Coordinates of N, CA and C in Angstrom, one line a residue:
R1 N 0.0 19.0 -3.1 CA -0.2 20.1 -2.8 C 0.2 21.1 -3.7
Q2 N 0.0 22.1 -3.2 CA 0.3 23.5 -4.5 C 1.7 23.7 -5.1
G3 N 1.5 23.5 -6.6 CA 2.3 23.7 -7.6 C 3.0 22.8 -8.2
E4 N 2.3 21.5 -7.7 CA 2.0 20.3 -7.7 C 1.1 19.6 -8.8
T5 N 1.5 19.2 -9.8 CA 0.0 18.4 -10.4 C 0.9 16.8 -11.2
S6 N 0.3 16.2 -11.1 CA 0.3 15.0 -11.8 C 0.1 14.7 -13.3
L7 N 1.4 14.2 -13.8 CA 1.4 13.6 -15.1 C 1.1 14.8 -16.1
A8 N 1.8 16.2 -15.8 CA 0.6 17.7 -16.4 C 1.0 17.3 -18.2
F9 N 2.1 16.6 -18.2 CA 3.0 16.7 -19.4 C 2.5 15.7 -20.1
L10 N 3.2 14.6 -20.1 CA 2.9 13.6 -20.8 C 1.7 12.8 -20.6
T11 N 0.7 12.4 -19.8 CA -0.6 11.9 -19.6 C -1.5 13.6 -19.3
P12 N -2.1 13.7 -19.7 CA -3.6 14.7 -18.8 C -4.6 14.4 -18.5
Y13 N -4.6 13.5 -19.2 CA -5.6 12.2 -18.4 C -4.8 10.4 -18.6
A14 N -4.3 10.0 -18.9 CA -3.3 8.8 -18.7 C -4.4 7.9 -19.3
G15 N -3.6 7.2 -19.9 CA -4.4 6.0 -20.1 C -3.3 4.9 -20.8
P16 N -3.7 4.0 -22.0 CA -2.9 3.0 -22.7 C -2.9 3.5 -24.0
V17 N -2.3 2.9 -24.6 CA -2.3 3.6 -26.6 C -2.0 1.9 -27.0
R18 N -3.1 1.3 -27.9 CA -3.1 -0.1 -28.5 C -2.6 0.5 -29.3
T19 N -0.8 0.7 -30.0 CA 0.0 1.7 -31.0 C -0.1 1.3 -32.3
T20 N 0.3 1.5 -33.1 CA 0.1 1.0 -34.4 C 2.0 1.4 -34.9
S21 N 2.6 0.6 -36.2 CA 4.2 1.3 -36.4 C 4.3 2.4 -36.4
G22 N 5.2 2.6 -35.5 CA 5.7 4.1 -35.7 C 5.4 4.4 -37.2
A23 N 5.5 3.6 -38.5 CA 5.9 4.4 -39.6 C 4.5 4.7 -40.2
A24 N 3.5 4.0 -39.9 CA 2.6 4.0 -39.4 C 1.8 5.6 -38.7
I25 N 2.0 5.1 -37.8 CA 1.8 6.6 -36.9 C 3.0 8.0 -37.8
A26 N 3.8 7.4 -38.1 CA 4.2 9.0 -38.5 C 4.0 9.6 -39.7
R27 N 3.1 8.2 -41.0 CA 2.4 8.6 -42.0 C 0.8 9.7 -41.4
Q28 N 0.9 8.8 -40.1 CA -0.9 9.5 -39.9 C -0.7 11.0 -39.8
A29 N 0.8 11.2 -38.7 CA 1.3 12.3 -38.7 C 1.4 13.6 -39.7
G30 N 1.3 13.0 -40.5 CA 2.2 13.6 -41.6 C 3.4 13.6 -41.8
F31 N 4.7 12.9 -41.5 CA 6.2 13.0 -41.8 C 6.3 12.2 -43.0
S32 N 7.2 12.1 -43.2 CA 7.8 11.8 -44.1 C 9.5 12.0 -44.7
D33 N 10.1 11.6 -45.7 CA 11.1 11.0 -45.7 C 12.2 13.2 -46.7
T34 N 11.3 13.9 -47.0 CA 11.5 14.6 -47.7 C 12.6 16.1 -46.3
A35 N 13.0 16.8 -46.6 CA 13.8 18.1 -45.7 C 13.2 18.3 -44.8
Q36 N 11.9 18.7 -45.3 CA 10.3 19.2 -45.1 C 9.9 18.5 -44.5
V37 N 9.8 18.4 -43.0 CA 8.3 17.0 -42.8 C 7.5 18.5 -42.5
E38 N 6.4 17.5 -43.4 CA 5.2 18.7 -43.3 C 4.2 17.2 -43.0
G39 N 3.5 18.5 -42.6 CA 1.4 17.0 -42.8 C 0.9 17.8 -42.0
L40 N 0.0 16.9 -41.1 CA -0.7 17.3 -39.6 C -0.1 18.7 -38.7
S41 N 1.7 17.6 -38.4 CA 2.0 18.5 -37.8 C 3.1 19.4 -38.1
K42 N 3.2 19.5 -39.6 CA 4.3 20.6 -40.0 C 5.6 20.8 -39.6
I43 N 6.2 20.1 -39.3 CA 7.1 19.9 -37.8 C 9.0 20.3 -38.9
T44 N 9.6 21.3 -39.4 CA 11.0 21.4 -40.1 C 11.7 20.8 -39.3
R45 N 12.9 20.3 -41.1 CA 14.0 19.8 -40.0 C 14.8 21.2 -39.6
E46 N 14.7 22.7 -40.1 CA 15.4 23.5 -38.9 C 14.7 23.7 -37.4
Q47 N 13.2 23.6 -37.7 CA 12.3 23.2 -35.9 C 13.2 22.1 -35.3
L48 N 13.5 21.0 -35.9 CA 13.9 20.3 -34.9 C 15.5 20.3 -34.8
Q49 N 16.2 21.1 -35.4 CA 17.9 21.3 -34.8 C 17.5 22.3 -33.6
A50 N 16.3 23.0 -34.0 CA 16.6 24.5 -32.9 C 16.1 23.8 -31.5
D51 N 15.0 23.1 -32.0 CA 14.5 22.5 -30.6 C 15.5 21.3 -29.6
H52 N 16.5 21.2 -30.6 CA 17.6 19.1 -30.3 C 18.7 19.1 -31.3
P53 N 19.5 20.9 -30.3 CA 21.0 20.8 -31.6 C 21.6 19.9 -31.6
T54 N 21.9 19.3 -30.7 CA 22.7 17.6 -30.6 C 22.5 16.1 -30.6
K55 N 20.7 16.5 -30.8 CA 20.0 15.2 -31.0 C 19.1 15.3 -31.9
W56 N 18.9 16.4 -33.0 CA 17.6 16.2 -33.6 C 17.9 14.8 -34.5
E57 N 18.8 14.6 -34.9 CA 18.1 13.9 -36.3 C 18.1 12.0 -35.1
A58 N 18.1 11.5 -34.1 CA 17.2 10.9 -34.0 C 16.0 10.9 -33.5
V59 N 16.0 12.4 -33.1 CA 14.2 11.8 -33.2 C 13.9 12.8 -34.3
E60 N 14.2 13.1 -35.2 CA 13.5 13.1 -36.9 C 14.3 11.2 -37.2
Q61 N 14.4 10.6 -37.2 CA 14.3 9.1 -37.4 C 13.3 8.9 -36.7
V62 N 12.4 9.1 -35.3 CA 11.3 8.7 -34.6 C 10.1 9.1 -35.4
F63 N 9.9 9.3 -36.1 CA 9.2 10.8 -37.3 C 8.9 9.8 -38.7
R64 N 10.7 9.0 -38.6 CA 10.4 8.5 -39.8 C 9.6 7.0 -39.7
G65 N 9.6 6.8 -38.3 CA 9.2 5.2 -38.1 C 10.2 4.3 -37.3
K66 N 11.7 4.8 -36.9 CA 12.3 3.9 -36.7 C 12.4 4.2 -35.2
K67 N 12.7 2.9 -34.1 CA 12.5 3.1 -33.2 C 13.5 4.3 -32.6
A68 N 12.9 4.7 -30.9 CA 13.6 5.3 -30.2 C 15.1 4.8 -30.4
D69 N 16.1 4.8 -30.3 CA 17.6 4.5 -29.5 C 17.7 4.5 -27.3
S70 N 16.9 6.3 -27.5 CA 16.9 5.9 -25.9 C 14.9 6.9 -25.3
P71 N 14.8 6.3 -23.8 CA 14.1 7.0 -22.9 C 13.9 9.0 -23.4
E72 N 16.0 9.5 -23.6 CA 15.6 10.7 -24.0 C 14.8 11.0 -25.0
T73 N 15.4 9.9 -26.6 CA 15.2 10.2 -27.9 C 13.3 10.6 -27.3
I74 N 12.8 9.5 -26.7 CA 11.6 9.6 -27.1 C 10.9 10.8 -26.7
M75 N 11.0 11.0 -25.7 CA 10.5 12.2 -24.8 C 10.9 13.7 -25.8
R76 N 12.1 13.4 -26.5 CA 12.2 14.4 -27.7 C 11.4 14.5 -28.2
A77 N 10.8 13.9 -29.0 CA 10.4 13.6 -29.9 C 8.6 14.4 -29.4
R78 N 7.9 13.5 -28.2 CA 7.0 13.9 -28.1 C 7.4 15.5 -27.3
F79 N 8.2 16.2 -27.0 CA 8.4 17.5 -26.8 C 7.9 18.2 -28.9
S80 N 8.3 18.0 -29.3 CA 8.1 18.3 -30.9 C 6.6 18.0 -31.1
A81 N 6.3 16.7 -30.5 CA 4.9 16.4 -31.6 C 3.5 17.5 -30.6
L82 N 4.4 17.8 -29.1 CA 3.2 18.5 -27.7 C 3.9 20.2 -28.8
K83 N 4.7 20.8 -28.9 CA 5.0 21.9 -30.2 C 4.8 22.4 -31.3
A84 N 4.2 21.1 -31.9 CA 2.4 20.8 -33.1 C 2.5 20.5 -33.0
K85 N 1.7 20.7 -31.9 CA 0.6 19.9 -31.5 C -0.4 19.1 -32.3
D86 N 0.2 17.6 -31.6 CA -0.2 16.5 -32.4 C -0.5 16.0 -31.9
P87 N -1.6 14.9 -31.7 CA -2.0 14.3 -30.5 C -2.0 12.7 -31.4
T88 N -1.9 12.4 -31.9 CA -1.5 11.3 -32.8 C -1.1 11.0 -32.4
F89 N 0.7 11.1 -32.3 CA 2.3 11.2 -32.2 C 2.0 10.7 -30.6
L90 N 1.7 11.7 -30.1 CA 1.0 11.8 -28.1 C 0.5 10.8 -27.6
A91 N -0.6 10.1 -28.1 CA -1.6 9.2 -27.3 C -1.3 8.1 -28.0
A92 N 0.2 8.1 -28.7 CA 0.6 6.3 -29.5 C 1.7 6.3 -28.7
T93 N 2.4 6.8 -28.4 CA 3.8 7.5 -27.2 C 3.5 7.1 -25.9
E94 N 2.2 6.8 -25.4 CA 1.9 6.6 -23.6 C 1.0 5.9 -23.8
T95 N 1.2 4.5 -22.5 CA 0.6 3.6 -22.1 C -0.1 4.3 -20.1
A96 N -0.4 3.3 -20.0 CA -1.6 3.8 -18.3 C -0.1 3.6 -18.1
G97 N -0.9 4.8 -16.5 CA -0.4 5.1 -15.4 C -0.8 3.7 -14.3
S98 N 0.1 3.7 -13.5 CA -0.4 2.3 -12.6 C -1.7 2.3 -12.1
N99 N -1.5 3.9 -11.7 CA -3.0 3.9 -11.2 C -4.4 3.8 -12.0
E100 N -4.2 3.5 -13.7 CA -4.9 4.3 -14.4 C -6.0 3.5 -15.4
E101 N -7.0 3.5 -15.9 CA -7.8 2.3 -16.8 C -7.3 2.7 -17.8
E102 N -7.9 1.5 -18.2 CA -7.2 1.6 -19.7 C -8.3 2.6 -20.4
K103 N -7.7 2.9 -21.7 CA -8.3 4.0 -22.8 C -8.0 3.2 -23.6
S104 N -8.3 3.7 -25.2 CA -8.4 3.3 -26.2 C -7.2 3.8 -26.6
T105 N -7.1 4.6 -28.3 CA -6.1 5.4 -28.4 C -6.6 6.9 -29.4
A106 N -8.2 6.7 -29.6 CA -9.0 7.5 -30.0 C -9.4 8.6 -28.9
K107 N -9.8 7.7 -28.2 CA -10.1 8.4 -26.7 C -8.6 9.8 -26.3
Q108 N -7.3 8.6 -26.0 CA -6.1 9.6 -25.3 C -6.2 10.9 -26.5
R109 N -5.7 10.4 -27.7 CA -5.9 11.3 -29.2 C -6.8 12.0 -28.9
K110 N -8.2 12.1 -28.7 CA -8.7 13.3 -27.9 C -8.6 13.9 -27.2
E111 N -8.6 13.7 -25.8 CA -7.5 13.7 -25.0 C -6.9 15.0 -24.8
W112 N -5.3 14.1 -25.5 CA -4.6 15.6 -25.9 C -4.8 16.6 -27.3
S113 N -6.3 16.2 -27.6 CA -6.5 17.4 -28.2 C -7.5 18.4 -27.4
V114 N -8.1 18.2 -26.6 CA -8.5 19.1 -26.0 C -7.1 19.8 -24.9
T115 N -7.0 19.2 -24.2 CA -5.5 19.6 -23.7 C -4.8 20.9 -24.5
L116 N -4.5 20.5 -25.6 CA -3.7 21.6 -27.3 C -4.6 22.2 -27.7
G117 N -6.0 22.5 -27.0 CA -6.6 23.2 -27.2 C -7.3 22.8 -29.2
L118 N -7.2 22.1 -29.5 CA -7.3 22.1 -30.8 C -9.9 21.7 -31.3
I119 N -9.9 20.9 -29.9 CA -10.9 20.4 -29.9 C -11.9 21.2 -28.9
E120 N -12.7 21.5 -28.8 CA -13.7 22.2 -27.3 C -13.8 21.3 -26.1
P121 N -13.2 21.1 -24.7 CA -13.9 19.9 -24.0 C -15.3 19.8 -24.1
D122 N -16.0 18.6 -23.7 CA -17.0 18.3 -23.4 C -17.5 18.8 -21.9
F123 N -18.0 18.5 -21.5 CA -18.8 18.5 -19.9 C -17.9 17.3 -19.0
W124 N -17.3 16.3 -19.4 CA -16.8 15.8 -18.7 C -15.0 16.0 -18.8
D125 N -14.8 16.6 -20.0 CA -13.0 16.7 -20.1 C -12.8 18.2 -19.4
S126 N -14.2 18.8 -19.3 CA -14.1 20.2 -18.5 C -13.5 19.8 -16.4
F127 N -14.3 18.1 -16.8 CA -14.9 18.5 -15.2 C -13.3 17.8 -14.7
G128 N -12.6 17.4 -15.5 CA -11.3 16.5 -15.2 C -10.4 17.6 -15.4
M129 N -10.6 18.5 -16.1 CA -9.4 19.5 -15.3 C -9.4 20.8 -14.8
M130 N -11.1 20.3 -14.1 CA -10.8 21.6 -13.0 C -9.8 21.2 -11.7
G131 N -9.2 22.5 -11.7 CA -8.3 22.9 -10.5 C -7.0 22.6 -10.7
N132 N -6.5 22.2 -12.4 CA -5.5 21.8 -13.2 C -5.4 22.8 -14.8
D133 N -5.6 24.3 -13.9 CA -4.9 25.3 -15.3 C -3.9 25.4 -15.6
D134 N -3.1 24.6 -14.7 CA -1.7 24.8 -15.8 C -1.6 24.3 -16.4
I135 N -2.5 23.6 -16.9 CA -2.5 21.9 -18.2 C -2.2 22.9 -19.7
T136 N -3.2 23.7 -19.5 CA -3.4 24.8 -20.4 C -2.0 25.8 -20.8
S137 N -1.4 25.6 -19.6 CA -0.3 26.8 -20.4 C 0.6 25.5 -22.1
L138 N 0.1 24.2 -21.5 CA 0.9 23.0 -23.0 C 0.4 23.5 -24.7
R139 N -0.7 24.4 -24.4 CA -1.0 24.6 -25.3 C 0.5 25.8 -26.2
E140 N 0.9 26.6 -25.4 CA 1.8 26.9 -25.8 C 3.1 27.0 -25.7
V141 N 4.3 25.7 -25.7 CA 5.1 26.0 -25.3 C 6.7 26.1 -26.0
D142 N 7.6 26.7 -25.8 CA 8.4 27.3 -26.4 C 9.8 26.6 -26.0
S143 N 10.2 25.8 -25.2 CA 11.2 25.5 -25.2 C 11.1 23.7 -23.8
F144 N 12.3 22.8 -24.8 CA 12.5 22.2 -24.1 C 14.2 21.4 -23.6
E145 N 14.5 21.1 -22.1 CA 16.2 21.0 -21.3 C 15.6 19.5 -20.6
V146 N 16.2 18.7 -21.2 CA 16.7 17.9 -20.8 C 17.7 17.8 -19.3
I147 N 17.6 17.8 -18.2 CA 18.1 17.8 -16.4 C 19.2 16.7 -16.1
D148 N 18.3 15.4 -16.4 CA 18.8 14.2 -16.2 C 18.5 13.3 -16.8
T149 N 19.7 12.3 -17.3 CA 18.7 10.8 -17.8 C 19.3 9.5 -17.6
K150 N 20.4 10.1 -16.4 CA 21.4 9.1 -15.5 C 20.9 7.1 -15.5
L151 N 19.3 7.3 -14.6 CA 18.9 6.3 -14.4 C 17.9 5.5 -16.0
E152 N 18.6 4.7 -16.3 CA 18.0 3.9 -18.1 C 16.3 4.2 -18.0
D153 N 15.5 4.3 -17.2 CA 14.5 4.4 -18.0 C 13.2 6.0 -17.2
I154 N 14.3 6.5 -16.8 CA 13.5 7.7 -16.1 C 14.3 8.9 -17.4
V155 N 13.7 9.7 -17.2 CA 13.8 11.3 -18.3 C 13.6 12.5 -17.2
E156 N 14.5 12.9 -16.2 CA 13.8 14.0 -15.4 C 14.0 15.9 -16.9
F157 N 13.2 16.1 -17.2 CA 13.3 17.7 -18.3 C 12.5 18.8 -17.7
K158 N 12.6 19.8 -18.2 CA 12.1 20.9 -18.1 C 11.3 21.1 -19.0
I159 N 10.0 22.0 -19.1 CA 9.1 22.4 -20.7 C 9.0 23.7 -20.2
R160 N 9.4 25.0 -21.3 CA 9.2 26.1 -20.4 C 8.0 26.7 -21.8
C161 N 7.0 27.3 -21.2 CA 5.7 28.2 -21.7 C 5.9 28.6 -22.2
K162 N 5.1 29.9 -22.7 CA 5.0 31.4 -23.5 C 4.5 31.9 -22.1
N163 N 3.9 31.5 -21.5 CA 2.8 32.6 -20.4 C 4.2 32.4 -19.0
G164 N 5.2 31.9 -19.6 CA 6.3 32.5 -18.7 C 6.0 31.4 -17.2
K165 N 5.3 29.5 -17.4 CA 5.3 28.9 -16.8 C 6.0 27.8 -16.9
T166 N 6.9 26.9 -16.4 CA 7.8 25.8 -16.4 C 7.3 24.2 -16.0
L167 N 7.4 23.5 -16.9 CA 6.8 22.4 -16.3 C 8.5 21.6 -15.8
H168 N 8.6 20.9 -14.7 CA 9.9 20.5 -14.8 C 8.7 18.9 -14.1
E169 N 9.7 17.6 -15.0 CA 8.9 16.7 -14.6 C 10.1 15.7 -14.5
K170 N 10.1 14.1 -14.0 CA 10.9 13.5 -14.0 C 9.2 12.1 -14.4
S171 N 10.2 11.2 -15.8 CA 9.1 10.3 -15.5 C 9.6 9.2 -16.5
I172 N 8.8 8.6 -16.2 CA 9.4 6.6 -16.1 C 8.8 6.3 -17.9
F173 N 9.5 5.7 -18.5 CA 9.8 5.1 -19.6 C 9.6 3.6 -19.7
K174 N 9.0 2.5 -20.2 CA 9.1 1.2 -20.6 C 9.6 0.9 -22.3
P175 N 10.4 -0.3 -22.4 CA 11.0 -0.7 -23.9 C 9.2 -1.1 -24.4
D176 N 9.6 0.0 -25.3 CA 8.3 -1.1 -26.5 C 8.3 -1.0 -28.4
R177 N 8.2 -2.2 -28.4 CA 8.5 -3.7 -29.6 C 8.4 -2.2 -30.4
K178 N 7.5 -1.2 -31.0 CA 7.0 -0.4 -32.2 C 8.3 0.7 -31.6
F179 N 8.0 1.6 -31.2 CA 8.5 3.2 -30.9 C 9.5 2.7 -29.7
G180 N 10.2 1.7 -29.4 CA 11.5 1.6 -29.0 C 11.5 1.7 -27.6
F181 N 10.6 3.7 -27.0 CA 10.3 3.8 -25.7 C 8.7 3.9 -26.1
V182 N 8.1 3.9 -24.9 CA 7.2 4.9 -24.2 C 6.8 5.5 -23.6
Y183 N 6.2 6.1 -22.9 CA 6.2 6.9 -21.7 C 5.2 5.9 -20.6
S184 N 5.2 5.6 -19.6 CA 4.3 4.6 -19.1 C 3.6 4.8 -18.0
G185 N 3.8 5.7 -18.1 CA 1.9 7.0 -17.3 C 2.5 7.4 -16.6
D186 N 3.6 7.1 -15.4 CA 3.9 7.8 -14.4 C 4.8 8.7 -14.7
S187 N 5.3 8.9 -13.3 CA 6.4 10.5 -13.3 C 6.7 10.1 -12.0
V188 N 7.8 10.1 -11.4 CA 8.2 10.5 -10.4 C 7.6 11.4 -9.2
F189 N 8.2 12.8 -10.5 CA 7.4 13.8 -9.8 C 7.2 15.0 -11.1
A190 N 5.8 15.7 -11.3 CA 5.9 16.5 -12.2 C 5.0 18.0 -11.6
N191 N 5.9 19.2 -11.2 CA 5.5 19.9 -10.6 C 5.4 21.5 -11.8
W192 N 4.8 22.2 -11.6 CA 4.0 23.8 -12.6 C 5.6 24.4 -11.1
E193 N 6.4 25.3 -12.0 CA 6.9 26.7 -11.4 C 6.2 27.9 -11.7

């Protein structure tokens, strides 16, 4: 259907991840316990407060290696990682969709790097992105809005991009012993508006 894309935000190419500890990912992503959370992602406390006014402390705890207390919290952390162009965190906090082949964390991180415009796509990456021009909108995101979290494992949200496009997605999360929750690789829907 026109205007609809499958798993556009949360898994550009979908695949499972063998995660390491939350603290290890936080260190790999450059996060620390200082007021300015910096490193690869360069996410500041002030940015977390601006993006998640009433939930920023929970999101910051995820980046410090604590488990997310809800699917909403891990989704908020994923938005912050998207905004900061952090493919390591994005890859570590998702698994394969029900119809996807297993992929390594390194492969998933590479695919996120392509999606975020951090590296040039190779032939197969370009082939996989054909017909999905909206995905490049995620290279410059502006804001995040949670629409609904009434179902315990589903988060409905909107991501507004700087080019005027909006991704409206309803994603399914599952419990994870290392991160609290991770994106399952499946969505009820994912539409570009």
